[in-house]
PDB file of C-alpha atoms and ligand atoms in Angstrom:
ATOM      1  CA  MET A1068     100.112 116.848  93.107  1.00 92.00           C
ATOM      2  CA  HIS A1069      98.980 114.566  95.940  1.00 96.00           C
ATOM      3  CA  LEU A1070      97.037 111.370  95.270  1.00 97.00           C
ATOM      4  CA  VAL A1071      94.029 110.021  97.095  1.00 98.00           C
ATOM      5  CA  PHE A1072      93.606 106.269  96.643  1.00 98.00           C
ATOM      6  CA  LEU A1073      89.992 105.127  96.822  1.00 98.00           C
ATOM      7  CA  GLY A1074      88.893 101.523  96.632  1.00 97.00           C
ATOM      8  CA  ALA A1075      87.568  98.596  98.598  1.00 96.00           C
ATOM      9  CA  PRO A1076      89.857  96.742 100.978  1.00 94.00           C
ATOM     10  CA  GLY A1077      91.926  94.333  98.888  1.00 91.00           C
ATOM     11  CA  SER A1078      91.566  96.272  95.628  1.00 94.00           C
ATOM     12  CA  GLY A1079      95.347  96.694  95.338  1.00 93.00           C
ATOM     13  CA  LYS A1080      95.875 100.203  96.762  1.00 96.00           C
ATOM     14  CA  GLY A1081      98.757  99.151  99.018  1.00 94.00           C
ATOM     15  CA  THR A1082     100.553  97.261  96.238  1.00 92.00           C
ATOM     16  CA  GLN A1083     100.299 100.210  93.835  1.00 97.00           C
ATOM     17  CA  ALA A1084     101.320 102.640  96.552  1.00 97.00           C
ATOM     18  CA  SER A1085     104.601 100.759  97.092  1.00 93.00           C
ATOM     19  CA  LEU A1086     105.273 100.874  93.337  1.00 95.00           C
ATOM     20  CA  LEU A1087     104.644 104.621  93.185  1.00 96.00           C
ATOM     21  CA  VAL A1088     106.923 105.163  96.171  1.00 96.00           C
ATOM     22  CA  LYS A1089     109.720 103.205  94.455  1.00 94.00           C
ATOM     23  CA  GLU A1090     109.243 104.481  90.919  1.00 94.00           C
ATOM     24  CA  LEU A1091     107.888 108.001  91.264  1.00 94.00           C
ATOM     25  CA  GLY A1092     109.112 109.233  94.632  1.00 93.00           C
ATOM     26  CA  TYR A1093     105.783 109.467  96.420  1.00 96.00           C
ATOM     27  CA  SER A1094     105.387 109.177 100.184  1.00 96.00           C
ATOM     28  CA  HIS A1095     102.729 106.727 101.292  1.00 96.00           C
ATOM     29  CA  VAL A1096     100.494 107.365 104.251  1.00 97.00           C
ATOM     30  CA  SER A1097      97.937 104.686 105.136  1.00 96.00           C
ATOM     31  CA  THR A1098      95.541 105.342 107.995  1.00 97.00           C
ATOM     32  CA  GLY A1099      95.108 101.565 108.431  1.00 96.00           C
ATOM     33  CA  ASP A1100      98.897 101.205 108.920  1.00 95.00           C
ATOM     34  CA  LEU A1101      98.994 104.183 111.301  1.00 97.00           C
ATOM     35  CA  LEU A1102      96.179 102.685 113.391  1.00 97.00           C
ATOM     36  CA  ARG A1103      97.756  99.209 113.434  1.00 95.00           C
ATOM     37  CA  ASN A1104     101.010 100.823 114.529  1.00 95.00           C
ATOM     38  CA  GLU A1105      99.232 102.475 117.473  1.00 97.00           C
ATOM     39  CA  ILE A1106      97.805  99.073 118.437  1.00 96.00           C
ATOM     40  CA  LYS A1107     101.272  97.500 118.211  1.00 94.00           C
ATOM     41  CA  LYS A1108     102.733 100.236 120.445  1.00 96.00           C
ATOM     42  CA  GLY A1109      99.928  99.695 122.972  1.00 97.00           C
ATOM     43  CA  SER A1110      99.175 103.435 123.028  1.00 97.00           C
ATOM     44  CA  THR A1111      95.950 104.838 124.507  1.00 96.00           C
ATOM     45  CA  LEU A1112      94.668 105.432 120.981  1.00 96.00           C
ATOM     46  CA  GLY A1113      95.670 101.912 119.939  1.00 97.00           C
ATOM     47  CA  ASN A1114      93.791 100.339 122.859  1.00 97.00           C
ATOM     48  CA  LYS A1115      90.761 102.462 122.084  1.00 96.00           C
ATOM     49  CA  VAL A1116      90.521 101.425 118.417  1.00 97.00           C
ATOM     50  CA  SER A1117      91.623  97.808 118.536  1.00 96.00           C
ATOM     51  CA  ASP A1118      88.153  96.259 118.979  1.00 95.00           C
ATOM     52  CA  VAL A1119      86.583  98.526 116.342  1.00 96.00           C
ATOM     53  CA  ILE A1120      89.192  97.445 113.781  1.00 96.00           C
ATOM     54  CA  LYS A1121      88.712  93.766 114.650  1.00 93.00           C
ATOM     55  CA  SER A1122      84.976  94.183 114.083  1.00 94.00           C
ATOM     56  CA  GLY A1123      85.506  95.626 110.575  1.00 94.00           C
ATOM     57  CA  LYS A1124      83.751  98.921 111.394  1.00 95.00           C
ATOM     58  CA  LEU A1125      85.214 102.382 110.925  1.00 96.00           C
ATOM     59  CA  VAL A1126      87.122 104.198 113.651  1.00 98.00           C
ATOM     60  CA  ASP A1127      85.771 107.578 114.733  1.00 97.00           C
ATOM     61  CA  ASP A1128      86.478 110.257 112.069  1.00 98.00           C
ATOM     62  CA  SER A1129      88.094 112.774 114.416  1.00 97.00           C
ATOM     63  CA  LEU A1130      90.562 110.222 115.854  1.00 97.00           C
ATOM     64  CA  VAL A1131      91.740 109.192 112.394  1.00 98.00           C
ATOM     65  CA  LEU A1132      91.941 112.776 111.170  1.00 98.00           C
ATOM     66  CA  GLU A1133      94.154 113.822 114.108  1.00 97.00           C
ATOM     67  CA  LEU A1134      96.398 110.802 113.611  1.00 97.00           C
ATOM     68  CA  LEU A1135      96.750 111.580 109.915  1.00 97.00           C
ATOM     69  CA  LYS A1136      97.498 115.252 110.552  1.00 96.00           C
ATOM     70  CA  ALA A1137     100.239 114.288 112.989  1.00 96.00           C
ATOM     71  CA  ASN A1138     101.830 112.000 110.415  1.00 96.00           C
ATOM     72  CA  CYS A1139     102.089 114.052 107.284  1.00 93.00           C
ATOM     73  CA  ASP A1140     104.174 116.990 106.219  1.00 92.00           C
ATOM     74  CA  LEU A1141     102.789 118.386 102.987  1.00 92.00           C
ATOM     75  CA  SER A1142     105.465 120.955 102.410  1.00 85.00           C
ATOM     76  CA  ASN A1143     108.202 118.346 101.928  1.00 85.00           C
ATOM     77  CA  ASN A1144     106.422 115.399 100.330  1.00 88.00           C
ATOM     78  CA  LYS A1145     103.992 114.430  97.633  1.00 94.00           C
ATOM     79  CA  TYR A1146     101.628 111.991  99.262  1.00 97.00           C
ATOM     80  CA  ILE A1147      99.499 109.024  98.456  1.00 97.00           C
ATOM     81  CA  PHE A1148      96.623 109.029 100.936  1.00 98.00           C
ATOM     82  CA  ASP A1149      95.568 105.401 101.300  1.00 97.00           C
ATOM     83  CA  GLY A1150      92.499 104.429 103.308  1.00 96.00           C
ATOM     84  CA  PHE A1151      91.490 108.038 103.918  1.00 98.00           C
ATOM     85  CA  PRO A1152      88.879 109.361 103.145  1.00 98.00           C
ATOM     86  CA  ARG A1153      86.454 106.523 103.928  1.00 97.00           C
ATOM     87  CA  ASN A1154      83.318 108.709 103.908  1.00 98.00           C
ATOM     88  CA  ILE A1155      82.194 112.126 102.703  1.00 98.00           C
ATOM     89  CA  GLU A1156      82.923 113.833 106.032  1.00 98.00           C
ATOM     90  CA  GLN A1157      86.522 112.643 105.831  1.00 98.00           C
ATOM     91  CA  ALA A1158      86.779 113.734 102.176  1.00 98.00           C
ATOM     92  CA  LYS A1159      85.757 117.266 103.136  1.00 97.00           C
ATOM     93  CA  ALA A1160      88.073 117.284 106.157  1.00 98.00           C
ATOM     94  CA  LEU A1161      91.012 116.132 104.029  1.00 97.00           C
ATOM     95  CA  GLU A1162      90.483 119.126 101.730  1.00 96.00           C
ATOM     96  CA  SER A1163      89.878 121.750 104.370  1.00 96.00           C
ATOM     97  CA  GLU A1164      92.132 120.627 107.215  1.00 96.00           C
ATOM     98  CA  ILE A1165      95.053 118.871 105.521  1.00 96.00           C
ATOM     99  CA  LEU A1166      95.374 119.655 101.823  1.00 96.00           C
ATOM    100  CA  SER A1167      93.964 123.219 101.864  1.00 91.00           C
ATOM    101  CA  SER A1168      95.671 124.886  98.891  1.00 87.00           C
ATOM    102  CA  HIS A1169      97.495 121.730  97.688  1.00 93.00           C
ATOM    103  CA  PHE A1170      96.152 120.088  94.541  1.00 93.00           C
ATOM    104  CA  SER A1171      95.076 116.450  94.705  1.00 95.00           C
ATOM    105  CA  ARG A1172      93.562 113.900  92.389  1.00 96.00           C
ATOM    106  CA  ALA A1173      91.658 110.758  93.378  1.00 98.00           C
ATOM    107  CA  ILE A1174      92.359 107.360  91.848  1.00 98.00           C
ATOM    108  CA  TYR A1175      89.494 104.890  92.209  1.00 98.00           C
ATOM    109  CA  PHE A1176      90.417 101.193  92.094  1.00 98.00           C
ATOM    110  CA  GLU A1177      87.264  99.821  90.524  1.00 96.00           C
ATOM    111  CA  LEU A1178      86.636  96.131  91.080  1.00 94.00           C
ATOM    112  CA  ASP A1179      83.749  93.697  91.322  1.00 90.00           C
ATOM    113  CA  LEU A1180      83.247  93.314  95.057  1.00 87.00           C
ATOM    114  CA  GLY A1181      82.396  89.634  94.585  1.00 84.00           C
ATOM    115  CA  VAL A1182      86.047  88.740  93.954  1.00 86.00           C
ATOM    116  CA  LEU A1183      87.330  90.720  96.897  1.00 91.00           C
ATOM    117  CA  LYS A1184      86.271  88.391  99.658  1.00 91.00           C
ATOM    118  CA  GLU A1185      88.530  85.638  98.285  1.00 90.00           C
ATOM    119  CA  ARG A1186      91.377  88.101  97.702  1.00 89.00           C
ATOM    120  CA  LEU A1187      91.240  89.400 101.262  1.00 93.00           C
ATOM    121  CA  ILE A1188      90.983  86.036 102.947  1.00 94.00           C
ATOM    122  CA  ASN A1189      94.070  84.892 101.010  1.00 95.00           C
ATOM    123  CA  ARG A1190      96.126  88.032 101.615  1.00 93.00           C
ATOM    124  CA  ARG A1191      99.334  87.691 103.614  1.00 95.00           C
ATOM    125  CA  MET A1192     101.701  90.445 104.733  1.00 94.00           C
ATOM    126  CA  CYS A1193     105.367  90.453 105.672  1.00 96.00           C
ATOM    127  CA  LYS A1194     105.748  91.551 109.285  1.00 92.00           C
ATOM    128  CA  ASP A1195     109.277  92.835 108.620  1.00 94.00           C
ATOM    129  CA  CYS A1196     109.064  94.811 105.356  1.00 93.00           C
ATOM    130  CA  GLY A1197     105.309  95.134 104.733  1.00 90.00           C
ATOM    131  CA  ASP A1198     105.343  93.342 101.372  1.00 92.00           C
ATOM    132  CA  ILE A1199     101.930  92.064 100.312  1.00 92.00           C
ATOM    133  CA  TYR A1200     101.193  88.549  98.960  1.00 94.00           C
ATOM    134  CA  ASN A1201      98.192  86.547  97.918  1.00 92.00           C
ATOM    135  CA  LEU A1202      98.144  82.773  98.352  1.00 93.00           C
ATOM    136  CA  ILE A1203      96.238  82.397  95.077  1.00 90.00           C
ATOM    137  CA  SER A1204      97.448  85.118  92.714  1.00 87.00           C
ATOM    138  CA  LYS A1205     100.830  86.219  94.105  1.00 90.00           C
ATOM    139  CA  SER A1206     102.254  83.598  96.409  1.00 94.00           C
ATOM    140  CA  PRO A1207     105.842  83.946  97.648  1.00 95.00           C
ATOM    141  CA  SER A1208     108.407  81.926  95.617  1.00 95.00           C
ATOM    142  CA  VAL A1209     109.337  79.909  98.713  1.00 94.00           C
ATOM    143  CA  PRO A1210     106.184  79.158 100.714  1.00 91.00           C
ATOM    144  CA  GLY A1211     106.046  81.172 103.929  1.00 92.00           C
ATOM    145  CA  LYS A1212     109.076  83.345 103.013  1.00 95.00           C
ATOM    146  CA  CYS A1213     109.077  86.966 101.892  1.00 97.00           C
ATOM    147  CA  ASP A1214     110.595  87.425  98.395  1.00 96.00           C
ATOM    148  CA  SER A1215     111.734  90.952  99.206  1.00 94.00           C
ATOM    149  CA  CYS A1216     113.489  90.576 102.558  1.00 96.00           C
ATOM    150  CA  GLY A1217     113.692  86.800 103.129  1.00 95.00           C
ATOM    151  CA  SER A1218     111.804  86.990 106.439  1.00 96.00           C
ATOM    152  CA  SER A1219     109.696  84.006 107.520  1.00 95.00           C
ATOM    153  CA  ASN A1220     107.214  86.303 109.224  1.00 93.00           C
ATOM    154  CA  LEU A1221     104.339  86.236 106.756  1.00 96.00           C
ATOM    155  CA  TYR A1222     101.039  86.680 108.576  1.00 95.00           C
ATOM    156  CA  GLN A1223      97.332  87.226 108.039  1.00 95.00           C
ATOM    157  CA  ARG A1224      95.865  90.472 109.369  1.00 91.00           C
ATOM    158  CA  ASP A1225      93.215  89.869 112.040  1.00 91.00           C
ATOM    159  CA  ASP A1226      90.671  91.789 110.013  1.00 92.00           C
ATOM    160  CA  ASP A1227      91.406  89.703 106.877  1.00 94.00           C
ATOM    161  CA  LYS A1228      89.871  86.697 108.610  1.00 93.00           C
ATOM    162  CA  GLU A1229      86.649  85.498 107.049  1.00 91.00           C
ATOM    163  CA  GLU A1230      84.372  86.655 109.873  1.00 89.00           C
ATOM    164  CA  THR A1231      85.435  90.334 109.494  1.00 93.00           C
ATOM    165  CA  VAL A1232      85.914  90.646 105.744  1.00 93.00           C
ATOM    166  CA  GLY A1233      82.172  90.710 104.929  1.00 93.00           C
ATOM    167  CA  LYS A1234      81.586  93.589 107.351  1.00 94.00           C
ATOM    168  CA  ARG A1235      84.473  95.627 105.880  1.00 94.00           C
ATOM    169  CA  LEU A1236      83.095  95.235 102.376  1.00 95.00           C
ATOM    170  CA  ASP A1237      79.589  96.227 103.549  1.00 95.00           C
ATOM    171  CA  VAL A1238      80.976  99.384 105.162  1.00 95.00           C
ATOM    172  CA  PHE A1239      82.788 100.223 101.918  1.00 96.00           C
ATOM    173  CA  LYS A1240      79.601  99.807  99.825  1.00 96.00           C
ATOM    174  CA  GLU A1241      77.630 102.005 102.207  1.00 97.00           C
ATOM    175  CA  THR A1242      80.077 104.918 102.212  1.00 97.00           C
ATOM    176  CA  ILE A1243      81.915 105.149  98.881  1.00 97.00           C
ATOM    177  CA  ASP A1244      79.368 106.726  96.494  1.00 98.00           C
ATOM    178  CA  PRO A1245      79.283 110.260  97.952  1.00 98.00           C
ATOM    179  CA  VAL A1246      83.100 110.227  98.100  1.00 98.00           C
ATOM    180  CA  LEU A1247      83.349 109.362  94.395  1.00 98.00           C
ATOM    181  CA  GLU A1248      80.795 112.069  93.603  1.00 98.00           C
ATOM    182  CA  PHE A1249      82.817 114.591  95.608  1.00 98.00           C
ATOM    183  CA  TYR A1250      85.881 114.108  93.373  1.00 98.00           C
ATOM    184  CA  LYS A1251      83.853 113.724  90.186  1.00 98.00           C
ATOM    185  CA  GLU A1252      82.158 117.089  90.694  1.00 97.00           C
ATOM    186  CA  THR A1253      85.537 118.823  90.666  1.00 95.00           C
ATOM    187  CA  ASP A1254      86.838 116.740  87.764  1.00 95.00           C
ATOM    188  CA  ARG A1255      89.521 115.084  89.877  1.00 96.00           C
ATOM    189  CA  LEU A1256      88.356 111.477  89.722  1.00 97.00           C
ATOM    190  CA  PHE A1257      90.426 108.997  87.728  1.00 97.00           C
ATOM    191  CA  VAL A1258      89.122 105.421  87.538  1.00 97.00           C
ATOM    192  CA  VAL A1259      91.388 102.399  87.020  1.00 97.00           C
ATOM    193  CA  ASP A1260      90.277  98.842  86.340  1.00 96.00           C
ATOM    194  CA  ALA A1261      91.749  97.087  89.365  1.00 95.00           C
ATOM    195  CA  SER A1262      90.958  93.614  88.028  1.00 92.00           C
ATOM    196  CA  HIS A1263      93.992  93.843  85.730  1.00 93.00           C
ATOM    197  CA  GLU A1264      97.401  92.627  86.773  1.00 91.00           C
ATOM    198  CA  SER A1265      99.516  94.908  88.873  1.00 92.00           C
ATOM    199  CA  ALA A1266     101.846  96.143  86.071  1.00 95.00           C
ATOM    200  CA  SER A1267      99.000  97.364  83.873  1.00 96.00           C
ATOM    201  CA  VAL A1268      97.209  99.019  86.807  1.00 97.00           C
ATOM    202  CA  PHE A1269     100.486 100.820  87.476  1.00 97.00           C
ATOM    203  CA  LYS A1270     100.686 102.014  83.854  1.00 96.00           C
ATOM    204  CA  ALA A1271      97.135 103.357  84.068  1.00 96.00           C
ATOM    205  CA  ILE A1272      97.947 105.236  87.251  1.00 96.00           C
ATOM    206  CA  GLU A1273     101.087 106.685  85.694  1.00 94.00           C
ATOM    207  CA  LYS A1274      98.890 108.250  83.003  1.00 90.00           C
ATOM    208  CA  ALA A1275      96.839 109.997  85.650  1.00 86.00           C
ATOM    209  CA  VAL A1276      99.896 111.220  87.452  1.00 88.00           C
ATOM    210  CA  LYS A1277     102.204 112.381  84.702  1.00 79.00           C
ATOM    211  CA  PRO A1278     101.441 115.706  83.047  1.00 68.00           C
TER     212      PRO A1278
HETATM  213  P1  AMP B1401      92.751  99.395 105.996  1.00 91.62           P
HETATM  214  O1  AMP B1401      94.132  98.930 106.311  1.00 91.62           O
HETATM  215  O2  AMP B1401      92.713 100.679 105.233  1.00 91.62           O
HETATM  216  O3  AMP B1401      91.904  98.313 105.365  1.00 91.62           O
HETATM  217  O4  AMP B1401      92.055  99.735 107.409  1.00 91.62           O
HETATM  218  C1  AMP B1401      91.887  98.740 108.424  1.00 91.62           C
HETATM  219  C2  AMP B1401      90.869  99.236 109.422  1.00 91.62           C
HETATM  220  O5  AMP B1401      91.334 100.439 110.058  1.00 91.62           O
HETATM  221  C3  AMP B1401      89.510  99.622 108.836  1.00 91.62           C
HETATM  222  O6  AMP B1401      88.660  98.499 108.668  1.00 91.62           O
HETATM  223  C4  AMP B1401      88.989 100.601 109.897  1.00 91.62           C
HETATM  224  O7  AMP B1401      88.539  99.910 111.056  1.00 91.62           O
HETATM  225  C5  AMP B1401      90.259 101.355 110.280  1.00 91.62           C
HETATM  226  N1  AMP B1401      90.465 102.541 109.400  1.00 91.62           N
HETATM  227  C6  AMP B1401      91.454 102.735 108.489  1.00 91.62           C
HETATM  228  N2  AMP B1401      91.322 103.927 107.881  1.00 91.62           N
HETATM  229  C7  AMP B1401      90.215 104.497 108.417  1.00 91.62           C
HETATM  230  C8  AMP B1401      89.538 105.724 108.203  1.00 91.62           C
HETATM  231  N3  AMP B1401      89.964 106.604 107.288  1.00 91.62           N
HETATM  232  N4  AMP B1401      88.438 105.988 108.944  1.00 91.62           N
HETATM  233  C9  AMP B1401      87.988 105.129 109.864  1.00 91.62           C
HETATM  234  N5  AMP B1401      88.562 103.931 110.120  1.00 91.62           N
HETATM  235  C10 AMP B1401      89.675 103.615 109.410  1.00 91.62           C
END
């Protein structure tokens, strides 16, 4: 069974995805990471999407869909789709063009959007291993240093800066309801309370995943 992680930016999808990769053998594919990687490489696609991402708006559906298709191999992996779908068109495309006969279940990280702005502005990532921190709730043991790999390259994503965060949350609010309905209608929507600490969110997800 493949998993589709739904939730606002900063709701903890990336953190839970790394736990599921470690503990349950999932493969994690994040369209945000794939896009940022294209920007880092300086590819044509990367140059095309860089300003859109900085503005907090969504990249064109067909570009993201093609990128996702090129980066997953369903026959050999069980996936966590993170950051895709972002709207109902993408939800339908994921079913028809990527998953087809493969079964999937959606996990919705439910959280009061009011707390998210603070979470996002305080989020820091490790440039070397991708570990995720929060200056308020999960700061690294040694300030500025990654607990997992020891790197000093902790950074703030451009789109986690205050001026972009509001726009990203607005986009989420405008697009999520039909996506939730889409999975609810087929009885494949599992909701977790993402305000809880990471370990208990993980336990809740495990329940949805294990037969
Ligand atoms: P994320 O890392 O998932 O928060 O995504 C960062 C940014 O990448 C988003 O604000 C969008 O600009 C873009 N992005 C990521 N996934 C998608 C998607 N499925 N559709 C459109 N744009 C996306």
